[in-house]
Short mmCIF file of C-alpha atoms in Angstrom, two decimals:
data_model
loop_
_atom_site.label_atom_id
_atom_site.label_comp_id
_atom_site.label_asym_id
_atom_site.label_seq_id
_atom_site.Cartn_x
_atom_site.Cartn_y
_atom_site.Cartn_z
CA MET U 24 101.06 -10.01 15.15
CA SER U 25 100.43 -9.17 18.77
CA ASP U 26 103.22 -6.64 18.66
CA GLY U 27 101.03 -3.77 17.55
CA PRO U 28 97.52 -2.43 17.31
CA ILE U 29 95.29 -3.94 14.59
CA LEU U 30 93.85 -0.53 13.79
CA SER U 31 95.27 2.82 14.68
CA ALA U 32 93.93 6.27 13.90
CA ARG U 33 96.02 9.44 14.14
CA ASP U 34 94.52 12.94 14.27
CA VAL U 35 91.51 12.02 12.16
CA SER U 36 89.31 15.00 11.34
CA ILE U 37 86.35 15.73 9.13
CA ALA U 38 84.19 18.82 8.89
CA PHE U 39 80.79 19.24 7.29
CA GLY U 40 80.75 22.92 6.47
CA ALA U 41 81.37 24.75 9.74
CA VAL U 42 80.59 21.68 11.85
CA ARG U 43 83.71 19.82 12.93
CA ALA U 44 82.08 16.41 13.18
CA VAL U 45 85.29 14.60 14.08
CA ASP U 46 88.12 16.76 15.34
CA GLY U 47 91.61 15.32 15.74
CA VAL U 48 90.74 11.89 17.10
CA SER U 49 93.53 9.36 17.72
CA LEU U 50 92.92 5.86 18.98
CA ASP U 51 94.40 2.37 18.90
CA LEU U 52 92.59 -0.94 18.77
CA TRP U 53 94.46 -4.07 19.82
CA PRO U 54 93.81 -7.58 18.47
CA GLY U 55 90.90 -9.25 20.24
CA GLU U 56 89.93 -6.06 22.05
CA VAL U 57 86.45 -4.59 22.26
CA LEU U 58 86.53 -0.81 22.20
CA ALA U 59 83.33 1.14 22.77
CA ILE U 60 82.84 4.68 21.53
CA VAL U 61 80.16 6.36 23.62
CA GLY U 62 78.65 9.80 23.52
CA GLU U 63 75.37 11.56 22.96
CA SER U 64 73.65 11.97 19.62
CA GLY U 65 75.60 14.24 17.31
CA SER U 66 78.89 13.74 19.13
CA GLY U 67 80.45 12.37 15.94
CA LYS U 68 80.77 8.74 16.99
CA SER U 69 79.00 7.22 13.97
CA THR U 70 80.94 9.50 11.62
CA LEU U 71 84.16 8.42 13.31
CA LEU U 72 83.18 4.79 12.76
CA ARG U 73 82.60 5.42 9.07
CA LEU U 74 86.01 7.08 8.81
CA LEU U 75 87.70 4.18 10.58
CA ALA U 76 85.94 1.64 8.35
CA GLY U 77 87.04 3.49 5.22
CA GLU U 78 83.47 4.30 4.19
CA ALA U 79 84.14 8.02 4.30
CA ARG U 80 87.36 9.96 3.71
CA PRO U 81 88.73 12.19 6.48
CA ASP U 82 89.86 15.74 5.71
CA ALA U 83 93.04 15.07 7.67
CA GLY U 84 94.70 12.25 9.57
CA THR U 85 95.46 8.61 8.81
CA VAL U 86 93.92 5.25 9.65
CA LEU U 87 96.33 2.31 9.58
CA TYR U 88 95.32 -1.36 9.54
CA ARG U 89 97.71 -4.18 10.34
CA ASP U 90 96.93 -7.27 8.23
CA PRO U 91 97.53 -10.90 9.35
CA SER U 92 101.03 -10.92 7.81
CA GLY U 93 101.97 -7.91 9.93
CA ALA U 94 102.05 -5.43 7.06
CA THR U 95 100.61 -2.00 7.76
CA LEU U 96 98.02 -0.73 5.28
CA ASP U 97 96.74 2.81 4.97
CA VAL U 98 92.95 2.41 4.92
CA HIS U 99 92.38 5.58 2.91
CA GLY U 100 95.52 5.24 0.82
CA MET U 101 94.75 1.81 -0.61
CA GLY U 102 92.65 1.46 -3.75
CA GLU U 103 88.97 0.74 -3.69
CA PRO U 104 89.38 -2.89 -4.88
CA ALA U 105 91.71 -3.61 -1.95
CA ARG U 106 89.40 -1.91 0.53
CA ARG U 107 86.37 -3.79 -0.74
CA ARG U 108 88.26 -7.06 -0.53
CA LEU U 109 89.14 -6.25 3.09
CA ALA U 110 85.55 -5.26 3.81
CA ARG U 111 84.24 -8.62 2.68
CA THR U 112 86.94 -10.84 4.18
CA GLU U 113 88.91 -9.57 7.16
CA TRP U 114 86.46 -6.86 8.21
CA GLY U 115 82.79 -6.78 9.02
CA PHE U 116 80.25 -4.02 9.56
CA VAL U 117 77.10 -4.46 11.64
CA HIS U 118 74.57 -1.71 10.97
CA GLN U 119 72.12 -0.33 13.49
CA ASP U 120 69.26 -1.07 11.12
CA PRO U 121 69.50 -4.66 9.85
CA ARG U 122 67.76 -3.53 6.67
CA ASP U 123 70.99 -1.73 5.73
CA GLY U 124 73.10 -4.82 6.21
CA LEU U 125 70.78 -7.50 4.84
CA ARG U 126 69.14 -8.28 1.54
CA LEU U 127 65.54 -8.55 2.63
CA ALA U 128 64.32 -10.34 -0.49
CA VAL U 129 67.07 -12.97 -0.34
CA SER U 130 66.68 -16.02 1.93
CA ALA U 131 68.51 -16.21 5.26
CA GLY U 132 70.84 -18.83 3.80
CA GLY U 133 71.61 -16.62 0.80
CA ASN U 134 72.32 -13.68 3.09
CA VAL U 135 74.80 -15.66 5.17
CA GLY U 136 76.29 -17.26 2.06
CA GLU U 137 76.83 -13.99 0.19
CA ARG U 138 80.14 -13.18 1.86
CA LEU U 139 81.34 -16.74 1.29
CA MET U 140 80.43 -16.54 -2.40
CA ALA U 141 81.93 -13.06 -2.70
CA SER U 142 85.21 -14.48 -1.45
CA GLY U 143 85.14 -17.28 -3.98
CA ALA U 144 83.12 -20.20 -2.53
CA ARG U 145 81.41 -22.05 -5.40
CA HIS U 146 80.17 -25.25 -3.75
CA TYR U 147 76.44 -25.00 -3.03
CA GLY U 148 76.37 -27.83 -0.47
CA ASP U 149 79.28 -26.40 1.53
CA ILE U 150 77.86 -22.86 1.47
CA ARG U 151 74.49 -24.10 2.66
CA ALA U 152 75.97 -26.25 5.43
CA GLU U 153 78.07 -23.33 6.66
CA ALA U 154 75.02 -21.03 6.57
CA ALA U 155 72.98 -23.56 8.56
CA ARG U 156 75.78 -23.84 11.14
CA TRP U 157 75.86 -20.06 11.58
CA LEU U 158 72.09 -19.77 11.87
CA GLU U 159 72.17 -22.29 14.73
CA ARG U 160 75.00 -20.34 16.27
CA VAL U 161 72.95 -17.13 16.38
CA GLU U 162 69.90 -19.06 17.64
CA ILE U 163 67.86 -18.99 14.43
CA PRO U 164 66.27 -22.41 13.75
CA ALA U 165 68.01 -24.03 10.75
CA ALA U 166 64.55 -24.85 9.38
CA ARG U 167 64.15 -21.17 8.52
CA ILE U 168 67.18 -21.12 6.22
CA ASP U 169 65.00 -20.55 3.14
CA ASP U 170 62.82 -17.83 4.68
CA ALA U 171 63.43 -14.24 3.66
CA PRO U 172 64.48 -11.90 6.50
CA ARG U 173 61.44 -9.73 5.86
CA LEU U 174 59.53 -12.49 7.65
CA PHE U 175 61.84 -12.25 10.67
CA SER U 176 61.40 -10.23 13.85
CA GLY U 177 63.72 -7.30 14.55
CA GLY U 178 65.87 -9.32 16.93
CA MET U 179 66.17 -12.21 14.49
CA ARG U 180 67.16 -9.87 11.69
CA GLN U 181 69.90 -8.38 13.83
CA ARG U 182 71.17 -11.87 14.74
CA LEU U 183 71.07 -12.79 11.06
CA GLN U 184 73.10 -9.71 10.21
CA ILE U 185 75.68 -10.77 12.78
CA ALA U 186 75.83 -14.31 11.35
CA ARG U 187 76.24 -12.87 7.86
CA THR U 188 79.08 -10.65 9.04
CA LEU U 189 80.94 -13.26 11.07
CA VAL U 190 80.68 -16.15 8.60
CA THR U 191 84.01 -15.30 6.97
CA ARG U 192 85.62 -15.04 10.45
CA PRO U 193 86.70 -11.43 10.20
CA ARG U 194 89.48 -10.12 12.45
CA LEU U 195 87.90 -6.73 12.91
CA VAL U 196 84.22 -5.85 13.16
CA PHE U 197 82.66 -2.39 13.27
CA MET U 198 79.31 -2.24 15.06
CA ASP U 199 77.03 0.79 14.88
CA GLU U 200 74.48 0.65 17.71
CA PRO U 201 73.81 -3.07 17.19
CA THR U 202 71.16 -3.12 19.91
CA GLY U 203 69.38 0.08 18.90
CA GLY U 204 65.69 -0.27 18.20
CA LEU U 205 65.28 -3.58 20.02
CA ASP U 206 63.30 -4.10 23.20
CA VAL U 207 65.16 -4.63 26.43
CA SER U 208 64.91 -8.41 26.82
CA VAL U 209 65.91 -8.96 23.19
CA GLN U 210 68.79 -6.52 23.69
CA ALA U 211 70.02 -8.50 26.66
CA ARG U 212 70.08 -11.78 24.73
CA LEU U 213 71.72 -10.16 21.74
CA LEU U 214 74.43 -8.60 23.91
CA ASP U 215 75.01 -11.95 25.55
CA MET U 216 75.35 -13.59 22.16
CA ILE U 217 77.71 -10.94 20.77
CA ARG U 218 79.87 -11.23 23.89
CA ALA U 219 80.10 -15.01 23.55
CA LEU U 220 80.86 -14.92 19.82
CA VAL U 221 83.45 -12.17 20.11
CA ALA U 222 85.26 -13.93 22.95
CA ASP U 223 85.03 -17.25 21.12
CA LEU U 224 86.41 -16.00 17.81
CA GLY U 225 88.85 -13.47 19.28
CA ILE U 226 87.54 -10.67 17.08
CA ALA U 227 88.58 -7.08 17.61
CA VAL U 228 85.48 -4.87 17.76
CA ILE U 229 84.83 -1.17 17.59
CA LEU U 230 81.39 -0.63 19.02
CA VAL U 231 79.52 2.63 18.73
CA THR U 232 76.74 2.99 21.26
CA HIS U 233 74.90 5.51 23.38
CA ASP U 234 73.89 2.70 25.72
CA ILE U 235 76.25 2.80 28.71
CA ALA U 236 74.98 -0.58 29.93
CA ALA U 237 75.81 -2.24 26.59
CA ALA U 238 79.26 -0.67 26.69
CA ARG U 239 79.87 -1.93 30.23
CA LEU U 240 78.82 -5.44 29.29
CA LEU U 241 80.81 -5.77 26.06
CA ALA U 242 83.72 -3.37 26.06
CA HIS U 243 87.18 -3.72 27.50
CA ARG U 244 87.98 -0.11 26.88
CA LEU U 245 85.90 3.02 26.46
CA VAL U 246 86.29 6.23 24.49
CA VAL U 247 83.96 9.09 25.40
CA MET U 248 83.26 11.59 22.63
CA ARG U 249 81.75 15.03 22.72
CA HIS U 250 81.56 17.64 19.95
CA GLY U 251 83.81 15.50 17.75
CA ARG U 252 86.59 15.21 20.31
CA VAL U 253 87.65 12.44 22.65
CA VAL U 254 87.14 13.81 26.15
CA GLU U 255 88.11 10.72 28.12
CA GLU U 256 89.33 7.21 27.51
CA GLY U 257 90.33 4.27 29.64
CA LEU U 258 89.32 0.82 30.87
CA THR U 259 85.55 0.49 30.91
CA ASP U 260 85.18 -0.03 34.64
CA ARG U 261 87.56 2.78 35.45
CA VAL U 262 85.77 5.28 33.21
CA LEU U 263 82.29 4.31 34.35
CA ASP U 264 83.04 3.95 38.07
CA ASP U 265 85.45 6.86 38.34
CA PRO U 266 84.63 9.32 35.57
CA ARG U 267 87.02 12.27 35.56
CA HIS U 268 85.80 14.58 32.85
CA PRO U 269 82.68 16.57 33.82
CA TYR U 270 80.90 15.43 30.66
CA THR U 271 81.58 11.75 31.43
CA GLN U 272 80.30 12.33 34.98
CA LEU U 273 77.12 13.78 33.52
CA LEU U 274 76.78 10.89 31.06
CA VAL U 275 77.24 8.22 33.74
CA SER U 276 74.92 9.92 36.20
CA SER U 277 72.23 10.16 33.50
CA VAL U 278 71.85 6.38 33.30
CA LEU U 279 68.60 5.27 34.85
CA ALA U 280 68.99 2.53 37.41
CA ALA U 281 66.49 -0.24 36.78
CA MET V 7 64.34 4.37 -50.69
CA SER V 8 66.54 6.89 -52.40
CA GLY V 9 67.84 9.73 -50.32
CA TYR V 10 69.21 7.46 -47.62
CA ASN V 11 72.84 6.62 -47.16
CA PHE V 12 73.84 2.95 -47.68
CA ALA V 13 72.31 0.90 -44.84
CA TYR V 14 70.25 3.86 -43.57
CA LEU V 15 72.75 5.34 -41.04
CA ASP V 16 74.98 8.23 -42.07
CA GLU V 17 78.71 7.54 -42.28
CA ALA V 18 79.57 9.56 -39.16
CA THR V 19 77.17 7.50 -37.08
CA LYS V 20 78.51 4.24 -38.52
CA ARG V 21 82.01 5.40 -37.70
CA MET V 22 81.01 6.16 -34.10
CA ILE V 23 79.39 2.74 -33.72
CA ARG V 24 82.38 0.98 -35.30
CA ARG V 25 84.71 2.71 -32.85
CA ALA V 26 82.53 1.52 -29.96
CA LEU V 27 82.51 -1.98 -31.49
CA LEU V 28 86.31 -2.01 -31.72
CA LYS V 29 86.50 -1.14 -28.07
CA ALA V 30 83.92 -3.81 -27.25
CA VAL V 31 85.93 -6.44 -29.14
CA ALA V 32 89.11 -5.34 -27.37
CA VAL V 33 87.49 -5.79 -23.95
CA PRO V 34 85.32 -8.90 -24.37
CA GLY V 35 82.07 -8.77 -22.40
CA HIS V 36 82.50 -5.14 -21.33
CA GLN V 37 79.53 -2.86 -22.02
CA VAL V 38 80.53 0.13 -24.12
CA PRO V 39 78.19 3.13 -24.25
CA PHE V 40 77.32 4.50 -27.68
CA GLY V 41 75.12 7.22 -29.10
CA SER V 42 72.09 5.16 -30.04
CA ARG V 43 70.05 6.74 -32.86
CA GLU V 44 66.34 6.82 -33.48
CA MET V 45 65.56 4.01 -35.91
CA PRO V 46 62.40 3.55 -37.96
CA LEU V 47 61.15 0.82 -35.63
CA PRO V 48 60.13 0.86 -31.98
CA TYR V 49 62.45 0.20 -29.06
CA GLY V 50 62.29 -3.46 -28.16
CA TRP V 51 62.11 -4.52 -31.82
CA GLY V 52 65.84 -4.63 -32.31
CA THR V 53 67.00 -1.02 -32.61
CA GLY V 54 70.38 -1.97 -31.11
CA GLY V 55 70.91 -4.97 -33.36
CA ILE V 56 69.83 -3.08 -36.47
CA GLN V 57 72.32 -0.24 -35.79
CA VAL V 58 75.16 -2.73 -35.30
CA THR V 59 74.19 -4.55 -38.49
CA ALA V 60 73.97 -1.27 -40.42
CA SER V 61 77.46 -0.34 -39.23
CA VAL V 62 79.23 -3.59 -40.11
CA ILE V 63 77.42 -4.54 -43.30
CA GLY V 64 78.68 -3.87 -46.84
CA ALA V 65 77.27 -4.28 -50.33
CA ASP V 66 79.04 -7.64 -50.78
CA ASP V 67 77.55 -9.15 -47.60
CA THR V 68 74.78 -11.70 -47.28
CA LEU V 69 72.32 -11.01 -44.48
CA LYS V 70 70.16 -13.45 -42.56
CA VAL V 71 67.71 -12.25 -39.90
CA ILE V 72 66.06 -14.57 -37.40
CA ASP V 73 63.56 -14.03 -34.63
CA GLN V 74 63.29 -16.86 -32.08
CA GLY V 75 65.10 -19.02 -34.64
CA ALA V 76 62.57 -18.38 -37.42
CA ASP V 77 63.22 -16.51 -40.67
CA ASP V 78 59.53 -15.91 -41.37
CA THR V 79 58.24 -14.06 -38.29
CA THR V 80 57.29 -10.37 -38.29
CA ASN V 81 60.44 -9.02 -36.72
CA ALA V 82 62.75 -11.03 -38.98
CA VAL V 83 60.81 -10.28 -42.16
CA SER V 84 60.57 -6.55 -41.56
CA ILE V 85 64.25 -6.11 -40.64
CA ARG V 86 65.34 -8.17 -43.65
CA ARG V 87 63.10 -6.13 -45.93
CA PHE V 88 64.36 -2.91 -44.38
CA PHE V 89 67.96 -3.74 -45.26
CA ALA V 90 67.01 -4.97 -48.71
CA ARG V 91 65.53 -1.52 -49.33
CA VAL V 92 68.18 0.72 -47.78
CA ALA V 93 71.30 -1.28 -48.74
CA PRO V 94 71.42 -1.63 -52.54
CA GLY V 95 73.43 -4.65 -53.64
CA LEU V 96 73.05 -6.47 -50.32
CA ARG V 97 71.89 -10.06 -50.68
CA THR V 98 69.58 -11.63 -48.11
CA THR V 99 69.22 -15.31 -47.34
CA GLU V 100 67.53 -17.73 -45.01
CA ARG V 101 70.43 -20.21 -45.10
CA THR V 102 72.75 -19.99 -42.10
CA ALA V 103 75.69 -21.38 -44.07
CA GLU V 104 75.41 -18.73 -46.80
CA ALA V 105 75.11 -15.72 -44.53
CA THR V 106 78.05 -13.49 -43.64
CA VAL V 107 76.06 -11.39 -41.16
CA ILE V 108 73.24 -12.89 -39.08
CA GLN V 109 71.08 -10.64 -36.96
CA THR V 110 69.27 -12.60 -34.29
CA ARG V 111 66.68 -12.17 -31.63
CA HIS V 112 66.71 -14.79 -28.84
CA ARG V 113 68.44 -17.71 -30.63
CA ILE V 114 71.76 -18.92 -31.99
CA PRO V 115 71.38 -20.98 -35.20
CA GLU V 116 71.74 -24.76 -34.85
CA THR V 117 74.17 -24.98 -37.77
CA PRO V 118 77.64 -24.32 -36.29
CA LEU V 119 78.98 -20.91 -37.27
CA ARG V 120 82.29 -20.59 -39.05
CA GLU V 121 85.11 -18.08 -39.19
CA GLY V 122 84.24 -14.86 -40.97
CA GLN V 123 80.59 -14.90 -39.95
CA VAL V 124 79.22 -12.15 -37.69
CA LEU V 125 76.36 -12.83 -35.32
CA VAL V 126 74.52 -9.67 -34.20
CA TYR V 127 72.27 -10.01 -31.15
CA GLN V 128 69.35 -7.76 -30.29
CA VAL V 129 69.60 -7.05 -26.58
CA PRO V 130 66.76 -5.63 -24.48
CA GLN V 131 68.73 -5.37 -21.21
CA PRO V 132 72.54 -5.50 -21.40
CA GLU V 133 73.12 -5.39 -17.64
CA PRO V 134 73.24 -8.90 -16.15
CA LEU V 135 73.01 -7.50 -12.61
CA PHE V 136 69.95 -5.42 -13.51
CA ARG V 137 67.45 -7.30 -11.34
CA LEU V 138 69.84 -7.55 -8.41
CA GLU V 139 71.29 -4.05 -8.20
CA PRO V 140 69.12 -1.22 -9.51
CA ARG V 141 71.81 1.50 -9.34
CA ARG V 142 73.70 1.80 -12.64
CA ALA V 143 76.66 3.54 -11.00
CA GLU V 144 76.94 0.65 -8.56
CA THR V 145 76.74 -2.09 -11.22
CA ARG V 146 79.51 -0.33 -13.14
CA ARG V 147 81.63 -0.38 -10.01
CA LEU V 148 80.87 -4.08 -9.48
CA HIS V 149 81.99 -4.81 -13.06
CA ALA V 150 85.12 -2.73 -12.60
CA LEU V 151 86.04 -4.65 -9.46
CA ALA V 152 84.87 -8.01 -10.89
CA ASP V 153 82.76 -8.29 -7.74
CA TYR V 154 80.19 -10.85 -8.85
CA GLY V 155 79.21 -12.49 -5.54
CA LEU V 156 75.75 -10.98 -5.98
CA MET V 157 75.03 -13.00 -9.13
CA GLN V 158 76.11 -16.14 -7.34
CA VAL V 159 73.62 -15.29 -4.56
CA LYS V 160 70.87 -15.24 -7.18
CA LEU V 161 71.91 -18.70 -8.41
CA TYR V 162 72.01 -19.89 -4.79
CA GLU V 163 68.43 -18.66 -4.36
CA ASP V 164 67.35 -20.48 -7.52
CA ILE V 165 68.73 -23.78 -6.25
CA ALA V 166 67.27 -23.25 -2.78
CA ARG V 167 63.84 -22.57 -4.31
CA HIS V 168 63.69 -24.72 -7.42
CA GLY V 169 66.39 -27.32 -6.84
CA ARG V 170 68.41 -26.31 -9.90
CA VAL V 171 70.14 -23.32 -11.44
CA GLY V 172 66.95 -21.72 -12.54
CA SER V 173 67.16 -19.42 -15.54
CA SER V 174 65.90 -21.10 -18.68
CA TYR V 175 66.94 -18.09 -20.75
CA ASP V 176 69.37 -15.17 -20.37
CA HIS V 177 71.56 -17.29 -18.10
CA PRO V 178 74.57 -15.10 -17.13
CA VAL V 179 78.01 -15.97 -18.50
CA MET V 180 81.60 -15.05 -17.63
CA VAL V 181 83.49 -13.86 -20.69
CA ASN V 182 87.22 -14.47 -20.91
CA GLY V 183 87.28 -15.06 -17.15
CA ARG V 184 86.74 -11.37 -16.49
CA TYR V 185 83.38 -9.77 -17.30
CA LEU V 186 79.95 -11.01 -16.33
CA MET V 187 77.73 -10.72 -19.39
CA SER V 188 74.10 -11.14 -20.32
CA PRO V 189 73.93 -13.41 -23.38
CA SER V 190 70.66 -11.60 -24.31
CA PRO V 191 67.48 -13.66 -23.85
CA ILE V 192 68.73 -16.73 -25.70
CA PRO V 193 67.67 -20.07 -24.18
CA SER V 194 70.27 -21.56 -21.86
CA PHE V 195 70.36 -24.36 -24.45
CA ASP V 196 72.31 -21.98 -26.70
CA ASN V 197 74.82 -20.81 -24.06
CA PRO V 198 77.38 -23.55 -24.84
CA LYS V 199 77.41 -22.45 -28.50
CA MET V 200 78.93 -19.11 -27.47
CA HIS V 201 81.94 -20.80 -25.92
CA ARG V 202 84.93 -20.58 -28.27
CA SER V 203 82.66 -19.86 -31.22
CA ALA V 204 84.46 -19.29 -34.53
CA ALA V 205 82.15 -16.38 -35.39
CA LEU V 206 82.38 -12.81 -34.12
CA GLN V 207 79.48 -12.09 -31.77
CA LEU V 208 78.26 -8.49 -31.42
CA PHE V 209 75.53 -7.32 -29.06
CA GLY V 210 73.52 -4.12 -29.43
CA ALA V 211 71.07 -2.62 -26.95
CA GLY V 212 69.41 0.40 -28.59
CA ARG V 213 67.26 1.71 -25.79
CA GLU V 214 69.95 1.13 -23.15
CA ARG V 215 72.65 2.50 -25.48
CA ARG V 216 75.21 -0.19 -24.85
CA LEU V 217 77.29 -2.41 -27.13
CA TYR V 218 79.36 -5.43 -26.19
CA ALA V 219 81.12 -8.20 -28.02
CA VAL V 220 82.63 -11.66 -27.83
CA PRO V 221 85.53 -12.08 -30.29
CA PRO V 222 86.03 -15.45 -32.02
CA TYR V 223 87.42 -18.30 -29.89
CA THR V 224 86.77 -16.55 -26.58
CA GLU V 225 86.03 -18.48 -23.43
CA VAL V 226 82.36 -18.06 -22.40
CA ARG V 227 81.37 -19.96 -19.27
CA SER V 228 77.86 -20.18 -17.87
CA LEU V 229 77.77 -19.46 -14.13
CA ASP V 230 77.09 -22.42 -11.86
CA PHE V 231 78.14 -24.20 -8.67
CA GLU V 232 80.67 -27.01 -8.44
CA ASP V 233 78.02 -29.41 -7.15
CA HIS V 234 75.20 -27.98 -9.31
CA PRO V 235 76.79 -27.68 -12.75
CA PHE V 236 75.10 -25.68 -15.50
CA VAL V 237 72.76 -27.88 -17.56
CA PRO V 238 71.31 -26.45 -20.78
CA LEU V 239 67.53 -26.86 -20.85
CA ARG V 240 65.74 -28.55 -23.73
CA ALA V 241 62.20 -29.91 -24.12
CA ASN V 242 62.21 -33.69 -23.96
CA GLY V 243 61.03 -34.63 -27.44
CA ARG V 244 61.74 -34.78 -31.15
CA CYS V 245 60.80 -32.39 -33.93
CA SER V 246 57.59 -33.63 -35.60
CA LEU V 247 58.66 -32.19 -38.95
CA CYS V 248 62.29 -33.26 -39.34
CA GLY V 249 62.72 -35.72 -36.46
CA ALA V 250 65.70 -33.94 -34.93
CA GLY V 251 66.38 -35.03 -31.36
CA ASP V 252 69.18 -32.58 -30.60
CA SER V 253 67.77 -29.20 -31.65
CA TYR V 254 65.97 -26.58 -29.57
CA LEU V 255 62.21 -27.19 -29.78
CA ASP V 256 59.12 -24.99 -29.74
CA GLU V 257 55.91 -26.47 -28.40
CA VAL V 258 53.00 -25.78 -30.75
CA VAL V 259 49.37 -26.23 -29.72
CA THR V 260 47.51 -27.87 -32.61
CA ASP V 261 43.89 -27.99 -31.46
CA ASP V 262 41.69 -27.17 -28.47
CA ARG V 263 41.69 -30.69 -27.09
CA GLY V 264 45.20 -30.68 -25.67
CA GLY V 265 46.94 -31.67 -28.89
CA ARG V 266 50.49 -30.38 -29.15
CA ILE V 267 53.62 -31.07 -31.14
CA PHE V 268 57.26 -30.09 -30.91
CA VAL V 269 58.98 -28.45 -33.85
CA CYS V 270 62.49 -27.06 -34.34
CA SER V 271 62.71 -23.39 -33.42
CA ASP V 272 65.41 -22.94 -36.11
CA THR V 273 63.35 -23.00 -39.32
CA ASP V 274 66.35 -23.09 -41.68
CA PHE V 275 67.86 -26.08 -39.85
CA CYS V 276 64.50 -27.88 -39.92
CA THR V 277 63.83 -27.20 -43.62
CA GLU V 278 67.30 -28.36 -44.57
CA ARG V 279 66.85 -31.62 -42.69
CA GLN V 280 63.44 -32.18 -44.28
CA THR V 281 64.87 -31.58 -47.76
CA MET V 282 67.73 -33.98 -47.07
CA ARG V 283 65.30 -36.64 -45.85
CA GLU V 284 63.08 -36.23 -48.93
CA ALA V 285 66.12 -36.45 -51.18
CA ALA V 286 67.16 -39.67 -49.46
CA GLU V 287 63.72 -41.20 -49.95
#
């Protein structure tokens, strides 16, 4: 299993009219690795994430996923049933806006339990116990298991979304700006929690962010995107402390020191 | 009513509906679209059921129509009279055992159905996922992929809120282990009667333009959890008219001082039991 990347993209491209949103991007993600994709707004990083997660089809290029048995699957070549099964078992997707990833009218317990039930769990007591365990794990009091997320604060919703995604112990999680829209202290705690959970469960993560600080804290490796192309990639500390491409230098120097 | 074809619909329309019904029978529980026609009664009064009945009925059939189990309520009386007028030669009955085609709204008769009988349901909303997923395109995809976790989430919520699997009517069922199906708004008490029923069960939704079917002896399981099994609901009482303790009961208010009695919702079943009791006495 450790003999190859868990996800590998080759020359992935997509254009929206004349705009080449993603232009010939290749990258590899290794098991247990956290890879951050950084870049300014409109650089194509969220679109790239959607292509990697199979939510959109590239015009050209392939995305290959290596499953636990070591078989290589073409993410865009497999049928929709297979991709949906992957998406609710071995993969997870954390949206920037928790409203996209949660069912706001369904209780917190139901939200966490949905993935379990979708993958065949039919024992109410077990589902509820597992949901309660995960709520504790993301620092939501278990007493709130029957409250709907619309009663939760932004930070709690985002933690709930993470619990809901991780409950089936995925091997690969896609995160789209998970700390966007939260205030700084809540961001810090959330980042801390994600880092602990990811290290604990050994999940491979592709993290899209414009927040250099979040990338430095979470990511092992960094990919810098601009105009749909990868302009620089390398170990996080190397890229941030010794940026080589002029655009990366600009990006790093634009971070405000607190 | 001269000037109308037998059973009101023209032969081309009947043929179209029969083709859709054949497909529905071939794929139990799957919703088949059909070209629903305007019928001389309003949507919500059984336009789907009446079109299915018109398509399967012949001059040698015996028709029974029930509404909430009763043969003598407005909906049942007017549909029965309608067919008596537009289908010359057709016999109508109130006896479940005599009928070959039974059109029903919201009940399954208490008397067990036998082979050769056809039960036609009037369906207001054929989509069991309707309240959970508003997009039709998406529910179709969920059916295609047999992705029914969402329905289970709804049952989970019921238990978390009410302590039991909560729908007292229209409780969703899995047909033949494949398709999630709305049994139409029958009480959950009737759900077990659908399981491996000897009769052919046809469902028509006129406004929503969908047909579906459960062929005889098909597995129909009500959704539940392993540790919260499905329990059909029934009022705790006996029928004040016939004394039945195992039938589905309606609660009837008898005065303005809190007086109330329970009576069988299936009028034919109740009358038959009363006649038998009188004969015994």
